[in-house]
Short mmCIF file of C-alpha atoms and ligand atoms in Angstrom, two decimals:
data_model
loop_
_atom_site.label_atom_id
_atom_site.label_comp_id
_atom_site.label_asym_id
_atom_site.label_seq_id
_atom_site.Cartn_x
_atom_site.Cartn_y
_atom_site.Cartn_z
CA UNK J 1 -30.90 18.96 24.35
CA UNK J 2 -33.78 19.29 21.95
CA UNK J 3 -37.06 18.83 23.75
CA UNK J 4 -38.86 18.74 20.49
CA UNK J 5 -37.20 15.81 18.84
CA UNK J 6 -39.97 13.37 19.37
CA UNK J 7 -40.25 9.76 20.49
CA UNK J 8 -43.58 9.87 22.28
CA UNK J 9 -45.85 9.63 19.27
CA UNK J 10 -45.82 13.34 18.45
CA UNK J 11 -44.32 14.53 15.14
CA UNK J 12 -40.88 15.91 15.86
CA UNK J 13 -39.78 19.41 15.09
CA UNK J 14 -38.15 19.74 11.68
CA UNK J 15 -34.49 20.64 12.25
CA UNK J 16 -32.63 22.69 9.64
CA UNK J 17 -29.32 20.96 10.29
CA UNK J 18 -28.64 17.73 12.14
CA UNK J 19 -25.00 16.84 12.62
CA UNK J 20 -24.26 13.23 13.36
CA UNK J 21 -20.94 12.71 15.15
CA UNK J 22 -18.83 14.66 17.65
CA UNK J 23 -15.22 14.64 16.51
CA UNK J 24 -13.45 17.69 15.12
CA UNK J 25 -15.60 17.55 11.93
CA UNK J 26 -18.93 17.43 13.83
CA UNK J 27 -18.11 20.20 16.29
CA UNK J 28 -16.70 22.49 13.63
CA UNK J 29 -19.82 21.94 11.53
CA UNK J 30 -21.89 22.78 14.61
CA UNK J 31 -19.97 25.98 15.39
CA UNK J 32 -20.40 27.22 11.85
CA UNK J 33 -24.06 26.20 11.60
CA UNK J 34 -24.84 27.72 15.00
CA UNK J 35 -23.20 30.99 14.14
CA UNK J 36 -25.25 31.02 10.90
CA UNK J 37 -28.32 30.84 13.16
CA UNK J 38 -29.36 27.41 11.94
CA UNK J 39 -29.91 26.14 15.51
CA UNK J 40 -28.08 22.83 14.86
CA UNK J 41 -28.74 19.62 16.74
CA UNK J 42 -25.67 17.43 17.23
CA UNK J 43 -26.34 13.73 17.77
CA UNK J 44 -23.01 13.07 19.44
CA UNK J 45 -23.10 9.28 19.79
CA UNK J 46 -23.81 6.98 22.67
CA UNK J 47 -20.79 5.76 24.69
CA UNK J 48 -19.92 2.17 23.84
CA UNK J 49 -16.97 -0.19 24.31
CA UNK J 50 -15.56 0.82 20.89
CA UNK J 51 -16.41 4.48 20.65
CA UNK J 52 -17.15 7.36 22.90
CA UNK J 53 -18.50 10.79 22.04
CA UNK J 54 -15.62 12.94 20.83
CA UNK J 55 -14.23 10.26 18.59
CA UNK J 56 -10.65 9.10 18.12
CA UNK J 57 -9.01 12.08 19.79
CA UNK J 58 -10.59 10.91 23.08
CA UNK J 59 -8.00 8.06 22.96
CA UNK J 60 -5.08 10.37 22.19
CA UNK J 61 -2.97 11.76 25.01
CA UNK J 62 -1.21 14.84 23.68
CA UNK J 63 -2.16 16.55 20.42
CA UNK J 64 0.85 18.54 19.30
CA UNK J 65 -0.09 19.29 15.66
CA UNK J 66 -3.41 21.06 16.06
CA UNK J 67 -2.67 24.71 15.31
CA UNK J 68 -3.33 27.25 18.02
CA UNK J 69 -1.86 25.26 20.89
CA UNK J 70 1.91 25.89 20.96
CA UNK J 71 2.30 23.73 24.06
CA UNK J 72 0.04 20.94 22.73
CA UNK J 73 -3.35 19.96 24.12
CA UNK J 74 -4.68 16.84 25.70
CA UNK J 75 -6.90 15.05 23.15
CA UNK J 76 -9.90 14.82 25.47
CA UNK J 77 -9.53 18.43 26.56
CA UNK J 78 -9.36 19.54 22.91
CA UNK J 79 -12.63 17.77 22.25
CA UNK J 80 -14.29 19.25 25.36
CA UNK J 81 -13.14 22.67 24.16
CA UNK J 82 -14.71 22.16 20.75
CA UNK J 83 -17.93 20.93 22.34
CA UNK J 84 -18.00 23.92 24.71
CA UNK J 85 -17.44 26.29 21.77
CA UNK J 86 -20.42 24.74 19.90
CA UNK J 87 -22.56 25.06 23.08
CA UNK J 88 -21.56 28.63 23.51
CA UNK J 89 -23.57 29.32 20.30
CA UNK J 90 -26.49 27.30 21.61
CA UNK J 91 -25.89 24.06 19.78
CA UNK J 92 -28.23 21.41 21.10
CA UNK J 93 -26.74 18.01 21.88
CA UNK J 94 -28.26 14.53 22.00
CA UNK J 95 -26.12 11.74 23.48
CA UNK J 96 -27.43 8.91 21.29
CA UNK J 97 -26.56 7.21 17.99
CA UNK J 98 -28.50 7.62 14.79
CA UNK J 99 -29.38 4.05 13.82
CA UNK J 100 -31.51 4.75 10.75
CA UNK J 101 -31.66 7.49 8.18
CA UNK J 102 -34.46 7.42 5.60
CA UNK J 103 -33.39 9.38 2.48
CA UNK J 104 -36.66 8.84 0.66
CA UNK J 105 -38.63 11.28 2.74
CA UNK J 106 -38.17 15.06 2.91
CA UNK J 107 -37.48 16.32 5.50
CA UNK J 108 -35.19 13.29 6.21
CA UNK J 109 -36.39 11.00 8.93
CA UNK J 110 -33.93 9.48 11.44
CA UNK J 111 -34.25 7.10 14.35
CA UNK J 112 -31.94 7.14 17.32
CA UNK J 113 -30.65 4.32 19.57
CA UNK J 114 -32.94 5.70 22.29
CA UNK J 115 -36.00 5.27 20.07
CA UNK J 116 -36.38 8.95 19.25
CA UNK J 117 -37.34 10.24 15.84
CA UNK J 118 -35.59 13.23 14.27
CA UNK J 119 -36.56 15.09 11.13
CA UNK J 120 -34.13 17.31 9.31
CA UNK J 121 -33.87 19.33 6.14
CA UNK J 122 -30.13 18.77 5.97
CA UNK J 123 -27.78 16.27 7.54
CA UNK J 124 -24.05 16.46 8.07
CA UNK J 125 -22.58 13.00 8.63
CA UNK J 126 -19.37 13.24 10.66
CA UNK J 127 -19.35 9.87 12.37
CA UNK J 128 -15.60 9.26 11.76
CA UNK J 129 -13.75 6.04 11.48
CA UNK J 130 -12.16 3.79 14.00
CA UNK J 131 -8.73 2.34 13.85
CA UNK J 132 -8.63 -1.40 13.51
CA UNK J 133 -6.94 -3.26 16.38
CA UNK J 134 -5.82 -6.84 16.76
CA UNK J 135 -8.26 -7.45 19.60
CA UNK J 136 -5.71 -8.59 22.18
CA UNK J 137 -6.57 -8.01 25.82
CA UNK J 138 -3.43 -6.14 26.87
CA UNK J 139 -3.38 -4.15 23.64
CA UNK J 140 -6.71 -2.59 24.44
CA UNK J 141 -5.91 -2.01 28.07
CA UNK J 142 -2.59 -0.31 27.40
CA UNK J 143 -4.01 1.78 24.54
CA UNK J 144 -6.69 3.12 26.79
CA UNK J 145 -4.26 3.73 29.74
CA UNK J 146 -1.62 5.64 27.65
CA UNK J 147 0.68 2.65 28.11
CA UNK J 148 2.62 2.93 24.84
CA UNK J 149 0.13 1.35 22.44
CA UNK J 150 -1.30 3.67 19.80
CA UNK J 151 -3.02 3.60 16.42
CA UNK J 152 -1.58 6.97 15.35
CA UNK J 153 2.13 7.45 14.97
CA UNK J 154 1.74 10.98 13.75
CA UNK J 155 -0.26 11.87 16.90
CA UNK J 156 1.81 10.09 19.48
CA UNK J 157 5.20 9.09 18.01
CA UNK J 158 7.05 12.19 19.05
CA UNK J 159 6.03 11.96 22.72
CA UNK J 160 8.90 11.53 25.19
CA UNK J 161 8.28 7.91 26.23
CA UNK J 162 8.83 6.80 22.63
CA UNK J 163 12.16 8.58 22.08
CA UNK J 164 15.22 6.42 21.52
CA UNK J 165 13.20 3.24 21.96
CA UNK J 166 12.75 0.22 19.76
CA UNK J 167 9.22 0.70 18.36
CA UNK J 168 7.01 -1.81 16.54
CA UNK J 169 4.59 -0.97 13.70
CA UNK J 170 2.07 -3.65 12.73
CA UNK J 171 0.86 -3.73 9.12
CA UNK J 172 2.14 -3.95 5.59
CA UNK J 173 0.22 -1.15 3.82
CA UNK J 174 1.15 2.44 3.00
CA UNK J 175 0.21 3.58 6.48
CA UNK J 176 2.66 1.12 8.07
CA UNK J 177 5.40 2.36 5.73
CA UNK J 178 4.60 5.97 6.36
CA UNK J 179 4.32 5.58 10.11
CA UNK J 180 7.47 3.50 10.40
CA UNK J 181 9.42 6.03 8.40
CA UNK J 182 8.03 8.87 10.49
CA UNK J 183 8.91 7.08 13.74
CA UNK J 184 12.61 6.74 12.73
CA UNK J 185 12.97 10.45 13.51
CA UNK J 186 12.61 9.72 17.19
CA UNK J 187 13.14 5.96 17.65
CA UNK J 188 16.34 4.02 18.04
CA UNK J 189 14.94 1.32 15.76
CA UNK J 190 11.59 0.54 14.16
CA UNK J 191 10.45 -3.03 13.52
CA UNK J 192 7.64 -3.48 10.98
CA UNK J 193 5.71 -6.59 11.82
CA UNK J 194 3.88 -8.05 8.85
CA UNK J 195 1.89 -11.25 8.62
CA UNK J 196 3.04 -12.07 5.05
CA UNK J 197 6.29 -12.04 3.12
CA UNK J 198 5.37 -9.17 0.77
CA UNK J 199 3.99 -5.76 1.50
CA UNK J 200 0.65 -4.48 0.32
CA UNK J 201 2.10 -0.95 0.23
CA UNK J 202 2.89 0.85 -2.98
CA UNK J 203 6.42 -0.03 -4.21
CA UNK J 204 7.77 3.46 -3.68
CA UNK J 205 6.64 3.70 -0.07
CA UNK J 206 7.88 0.19 0.63
CA UNK J 207 11.24 0.96 -0.93
CA UNK J 208 11.63 4.08 1.12
CA UNK J 209 10.94 2.15 4.31
CA UNK J 210 13.20 -0.75 3.38
CA UNK J 211 16.09 1.51 2.53
CA UNK J 212 15.90 3.26 5.89
CA UNK J 213 18.77 1.95 8.04
CA UNK J 214 16.69 2.29 11.23
CA UNK J 215 13.89 0.05 9.92
CA UNK J 216 13.88 -3.73 9.90
CA UNK J 217 11.00 -6.11 9.08
CA UNK J 218 9.70 -9.11 10.92
CA UNK J 219 8.15 -10.96 7.98
CA UNK J 220 5.52 -13.65 8.32
CA UNK J 221 4.94 -12.56 11.90
CA UNK J 222 1.92 -11.70 13.93
CA UNK J 223 1.55 -10.29 17.41
CA UNK J 224 -0.19 -12.73 19.66
CA UNK J 225 0.46 -11.06 22.99
CA UNK J 226 1.34 -7.58 24.25
CA UNK J 227 3.57 -7.58 27.34
CA UNK J 228 3.76 -4.96 30.10
CA UNK J 229 1.84 -3.80 33.20
CA UNK J 230 1.71 -0.01 33.17
CA UNK J 231 3.68 0.43 29.95
CA UNK J 232 4.47 -1.90 27.11
CA UNK J 233 7.72 -3.86 27.48
CA UNK J 234 7.52 -6.33 24.59
CA UNK J 235 5.53 -8.52 22.26
CA UNK J 236 5.06 -12.20 21.66
CA UNK J 237 5.31 -12.84 17.94
CA UNK J 238 4.11 -15.93 16.14
CA UNK J 239 5.65 -17.09 12.88
CA UNK J 240 2.67 -17.37 10.51
CA UNK J 241 4.34 -20.23 8.59
CA UNK J 242 5.78 -22.39 11.35
CA UNK J 243 3.63 -21.38 14.32
CA UNK J 244 6.73 -20.84 16.43
CA UNK J 245 6.64 -18.00 18.94
CA UNK J 246 9.35 -15.59 20.10
CA UNK J 247 9.63 -12.45 22.23
CA UNK J 248 10.55 -9.02 20.98
CA UNK J 249 11.46 -6.25 23.42
CA UNK J 250 9.79 -2.95 22.41
CA UNK J 251 9.10 0.39 24.04
CA UNK J 252 6.04 1.23 21.91
CA UNK J 253 3.54 -0.41 19.56
CA UNK J 254 1.78 1.35 16.71
CA UNK J 255 -1.07 -0.30 14.87
CA UNK J 256 -1.42 0.44 11.13
CA UNK J 257 -3.82 -2.25 10.03
CA UNK J 258 -6.46 -0.02 8.50
CA UNK J 259 -9.52 1.87 9.65
CA UNK J 260 -13.22 1.10 9.54
CA UNK J 261 -15.58 4.02 8.80
CA UNK J 262 -18.66 4.33 10.99
CA UNK J 263 -21.19 3.98 8.22
CA UNK J 264 -23.10 0.80 9.04
CA UNK J 265 -26.33 2.85 9.31
CA UNK J 266 -25.77 4.39 5.85
CA UNK J 267 -25.68 1.22 3.70
CA UNK J 268 -28.15 1.74 0.89
CA UNK J 269 -28.66 5.34 1.93
CA UNK J 270 -25.70 7.24 0.38
CA UNK J 271 -23.05 5.97 -1.98
CA UNK J 272 -20.14 4.32 -0.12
CA UNK J 273 -16.88 3.13 -1.62
CA UNK J 274 -15.77 -0.48 -1.37
CA UNK J 275 -14.33 0.09 2.07
CA UNK J 276 -17.45 1.80 3.38
CA UNK J 277 -16.28 5.40 3.19
CA UNK J 278 -18.88 7.96 2.12
CA UNK J 279 -18.29 9.14 -1.45
CA UNK J 280 -18.32 12.87 -2.08
CA UNK J 281 -18.20 12.91 -5.87
CA UNK J 282 -17.23 16.60 -6.43
CA UNK J 283 -13.70 17.81 -5.58
CA UNK J 284 -13.69 20.37 -2.76
CA UNK J 285 -17.28 19.65 -1.89
CA UNK J 286 -18.86 17.60 0.91
CA UNK J 287 -22.07 16.74 -0.95
CA UNK J 288 -22.89 13.05 -1.02
CA UNK J 289 -24.97 11.15 -3.57
CA UNK J 290 -28.11 12.35 -1.75
CA UNK J 291 -29.01 16.03 -1.99
CA UNK J 292 -29.11 17.59 1.46
CA UNK J 293 -26.79 15.01 3.03
CA UNK J 294 -23.24 16.16 3.51
CA UNK J 295 -20.20 14.30 4.84
CA UNK J 296 -17.22 15.52 6.74
CA UNK J 297 -14.15 14.18 8.46
CA UNK J 298 -12.72 10.73 8.54
CA UNK J 299 -16.00 9.16 7.45
CA UNK J 300 -15.30 10.50 3.93
CA UNK J 301 -11.49 10.68 4.06
CA UNK J 302 -9.24 7.66 4.42
CA UNK J 303 -6.21 9.57 3.14
CA UNK J 304 -5.38 12.47 5.49
CA UNK J 305 -7.25 11.39 8.67
CA UNK J 306 -6.06 14.38 10.67
CA UNK J 307 -8.03 16.38 13.26
CA UNK J 308 -7.30 19.59 11.42
CA UNK J 309 -8.43 18.28 8.02
CA UNK J 310 -11.56 16.88 9.64
CA UNK J 311 -12.30 20.27 11.20
CA UNK J 312 -11.80 21.87 7.76
CA UNK J 313 -14.29 19.59 6.05
CA UNK J 314 -16.71 20.12 8.95
CA UNK J 315 -16.62 23.85 8.17
CA UNK J 316 -17.15 23.07 4.48
CA UNK J 317 -20.13 20.87 5.18
CA UNK J 318 -21.84 23.47 7.38
CA UNK J 319 -21.36 26.17 4.75
CA UNK J 320 -22.61 23.87 2.00
CA UNK J 321 -25.67 22.92 4.13
CA UNK J 322 -26.36 26.59 4.78
CA UNK J 323 -26.14 27.44 1.07
CA UNK J 324 -28.30 24.47 0.18
CA UNK J 325 -30.97 25.59 2.64
CA UNK J 326 -30.88 29.08 1.34
CA UNK J 327 -31.01 28.32 -2.36
CA UNK J 328 -31.85 24.73 -3.19
CA UNK J 329 -33.78 22.94 -0.49
CA UNK J 330 -37.50 22.31 -1.13
CA UNK J 331 -39.40 25.22 0.49
CA UNK J 332 -41.48 24.46 3.54
CA UNK J 333 -44.01 26.39 5.54
CA UNK J 334 -42.59 27.85 8.73
CA UNK J 335 -38.96 27.67 7.66
CA UNK J 336 -36.92 30.64 8.85
CA UNK J 337 -33.69 30.29 6.90
CA UNK J 338 -31.83 33.47 6.27
CA UNK J 339 -32.20 34.31 2.54
CA UNK J 340 -28.44 34.71 2.19
CA UNK J 341 -25.73 32.95 4.17
CA UNK J 342 -24.47 35.17 6.99
CA UNK J 343 -20.87 36.38 7.26
CA UNK J 344 -18.67 33.97 9.14
CA UNK J 345 -15.32 35.50 9.87
CA UNK J 346 -14.47 36.85 13.28
P1 NAP Y 1 -4.38 -1.08 4.09
O1 NAP Y 1 -3.78 -0.70 2.77
O2 NAP Y 1 -5.70 -1.76 4.15
O3 NAP Y 1 -3.27 -2.03 4.76
C1 NAP Y 1 -3.55 -2.67 5.95
C2 NAP Y 1 -2.39 -3.58 6.30
O4 NAP Y 1 -2.64 -4.14 7.59
C3 NAP Y 1 -2.24 -4.77 5.32
O5 NAP Y 1 -0.88 -4.96 5.05
C4 NAP Y 1 -2.77 -5.93 6.04
O6 NAP Y 1 -2.11 -7.18 5.83
C5 NAP Y 1 -2.54 -5.55 7.50
N1 NAP Y 1 -3.59 -6.14 8.40
C6 NAP Y 1 -4.92 -5.98 8.33
N2 NAP Y 1 -5.50 -6.64 9.33
C7 NAP Y 1 -4.54 -7.22 10.04
C8 NAP Y 1 -4.48 -8.07 11.19
N3 NAP Y 1 -5.62 -8.38 11.79
N4 NAP Y 1 -3.30 -8.50 11.61
C9 NAP Y 1 -2.12 -8.18 11.00
N5 NAP Y 1 -2.10 -7.36 9.91
C10 NAP Y 1 -3.28 -6.95 9.43
O7 NAP Y 1 -4.52 0.15 5.05
P2 NAP Y 1 -3.59 1.47 5.14
O8 NAP Y 1 -2.16 1.13 5.07
O9 NAP Y 1 -4.06 2.20 6.36
O10 NAP Y 1 -3.95 2.29 3.84
C11 NAP Y 1 -5.32 2.69 3.60
C12 NAP Y 1 -5.42 3.52 2.31
O11 NAP Y 1 -4.74 4.82 2.54
C13 NAP Y 1 -4.66 2.86 1.18
O12 NAP Y 1 -5.40 3.10 0.02
C14 NAP Y 1 -3.35 3.55 1.15
O13 NAP Y 1 -2.76 3.54 -0.15
C15 NAP Y 1 -3.69 4.98 1.56
N6 NAP Y 1 -2.56 5.63 2.20
C16 NAP Y 1 -1.74 6.35 1.40
C17 NAP Y 1 -0.67 7.01 1.92
C18 NAP Y 1 0.24 7.82 1.06
O14 NAP Y 1 0.15 7.71 -0.16
N7 NAP Y 1 1.02 8.69 1.61
C19 NAP Y 1 -0.35 6.87 3.29
C20 NAP Y 1 -1.17 6.07 4.06
C21 NAP Y 1 -2.29 5.45 3.50
P3 NAP Y 1 -2.31 -7.89 4.40
O15 NAP Y 1 -1.47 -7.07 3.46
O16 NAP Y 1 -1.77 -9.23 4.68
O17 NAP Y 1 -3.75 -7.88 4.06
#
């Protein structure tokens, strides 16, 4: 951990690159920045009820679609591998949240949840997004225990416990349509549970789902209870018009009710879209509306939301930060940035 990032009244060391967040985007950015000898500091996040360092993969059991692991990899293990790889190149890690980022000063000034102050010439924001949940007690417990409740059908749907089962998908947007259609490859039947009588999804995606013989819809329904001790066995549904309740037997529950990007500390700092995602105005670039601040991973992408795409944008952000430091950043006494970006392959 950085000994120089202050908090005791002394002016902190000016970091070249501070990476906020510790999912695939953050660790990939760290690996690239460290190998470019930028001595990155990763502020990996403080554990809380909603989020733990490592991000959403920490809640995923088996990751089968991250290339390089033909037998799959446990989500937590994959994140520990990425962290260890960043540490191997001397990445420094601070287990706190950034709660404030002041873009008006250069170097940028940040405050952490532990009261520390950090100064940085460039910042890579990779704080991710969190899946929205219904907030039911058993939903959270079973999701954390690998008990058949998930917010990512693409990550978990193909796992053995879900095969040939009746699976429920909650939501009426494009994600719910896509996830339900995907799950029909493995499930006996998929029930989309939607709280209204029309979908929010685009007509083409809705049509595709509705035409699938393995999919049926529970309209005007919401889940009010998740049943099961070690593994989900069913749901209690409430009719949103009549208030009547009924039970539905299921062997898996997939939430598709949207995501919330972790950008509360960035309001008024960089440009966000109406849902709170960081905007990166140029295609194939991770630059934000503020020079020197880059964004990577799910915090700037509500479309792909995959570990591998997050890692890709983490790489892009580190390379862009490196090039920015070498060619564009305001010069400062004592800065030891390589004049040209160093070679990265191998
Ligand atoms: P979304 O469009 O915001 O839809 C969320 C759905 O969840 C809505 O139907 C909403 O119901 C429902 N919902 C929200 N809170 C709920 C709650 N507490 N209880 C029950 N239901 C709840 O989110 P998304 O489907 O994840 O899509 C996000 C963005 O990604 C969209 O722009 C979408 O077009 C895009 N996307 C595109 C593709 C594709 O093109 N292949 C695939 C996936 C996502 P209401 O409708 O009643 O509000």
